[in-house]
Amino acid sequence: MYFIKNITLILLIVFSLSCRKDTPPVLAQQGSVSLSAGKHLLICDEGNFGQSNAAVSIYDPLSNAVVVSAFAASNPNYTLGDVVQSISKIDGNYYLVVNHSGNIGGCNGNFVRTKTISGFISPRYIQYVYNGKAYVSNLQLSNTTPNYIQIVDISTNTISKTIRLDGWTEGMQLANGNVYVCNQRKNYVYVINTQTDVLTDSINVGATSAYIVKDENGK
């Protein structure tokens, strides 16, 4: 009986903890809320496929405020496009990868659009390398079509080169002079030498992969 009572007490404690209410975030348009000076979280709002209603919002953990559609507020006469896939920060600027529209939009720290880089296959992520060079991964349009990592010169906003890499290339990470590329249709993580832009290795990870991260020790 003692054992049963203790189980009941534990269940009641767990139940009471699980019912704790979260404080809902404060939703606001840009300029109507003061964001803290700390770090913020950028949110990719993909939108509806084919309707060009993608958006970017900002969450402030300290004030629990969300600035809805921050990009639209800073660019009232410009539509972001169809399906924003990812955001990367390079040299203080934001690069918004818009998958179905096939472009990457550059913005300053206030999300004001400063450039548009076009000509991609179906871009997913952008990985900065060095000296204005960045790699862009692409969704493979079909199992029978070739795919490439496209190399971008962000100083001239042009695609300067391609690296043949079949499959659906996804997340990337720069480490030790190489870029490691995940693939959604192959069981390998591919290694590209950033000096020569040549594929140098294929690491069998046993399954398809989407994302790769580097820890604080650079591993």
PDB file of N, CA and C in Angstrom, residues 214-219:
ATOM      1  N   LYS A 214      28.945  22.205 -35.928  1.00  0.00           N
ATOM      2  CA  LYS A 214      30.297  22.206 -35.361  1.00  0.00           C
ATOM      3  C   LYS A 214      30.204  22.668 -33.907  1.00  0.00           C
ATOM      4  N   ASP A 215      30.867  21.939 -32.991  1.00  0.00           N
ATOM      5  CA  ASP A 215      30.781  22.308 -31.583  1.00  0.00           C
ATOM      6  C   ASP A 215      31.766  23.422 -31.249  1.00  0.00           C
ATOM      7  N   GLU A 216      31.800  23.811 -29.981  1.00  0.00           N
ATOM      8  CA  GLU A 216      32.625  24.953 -29.570  1.00  0.00           C
ATOM      9  C   GLU A 216      34.124  24.664 -29.673  1.00  0.00           C
ATOM     10  N   ASN A 217      34.482  23.384 -29.803  1.00  0.00           N
ATOM     11  CA  ASN A 217      35.884  23.002 -29.973  1.00  0.00           C
ATOM     12  C   ASN A 217      36.275  22.845 -31.433  1.00  0.00           C
ATOM     13  N   GLY A 218      35.362  23.201 -32.332  1.00  0.00           N
ATOM     14  CA  GLY A 218      35.657  23.126 -33.765  1.00  0.00           C
ATOM     15  C   GLY A 218      35.531  21.746 -34.344  1.00  0.00           C
ATOM     16  N   LYS A 219      34.867  20.815 -33.639  1.00  0.00           N
ATOM     17  CA  LYS A 219      34.703  19.441 -34.133  1.00  0.00           C
ATOM     18  C   LYS A 219      33.285  19.231 -34.639  1.00  0.00           C
TER      19      LYS A 219
END
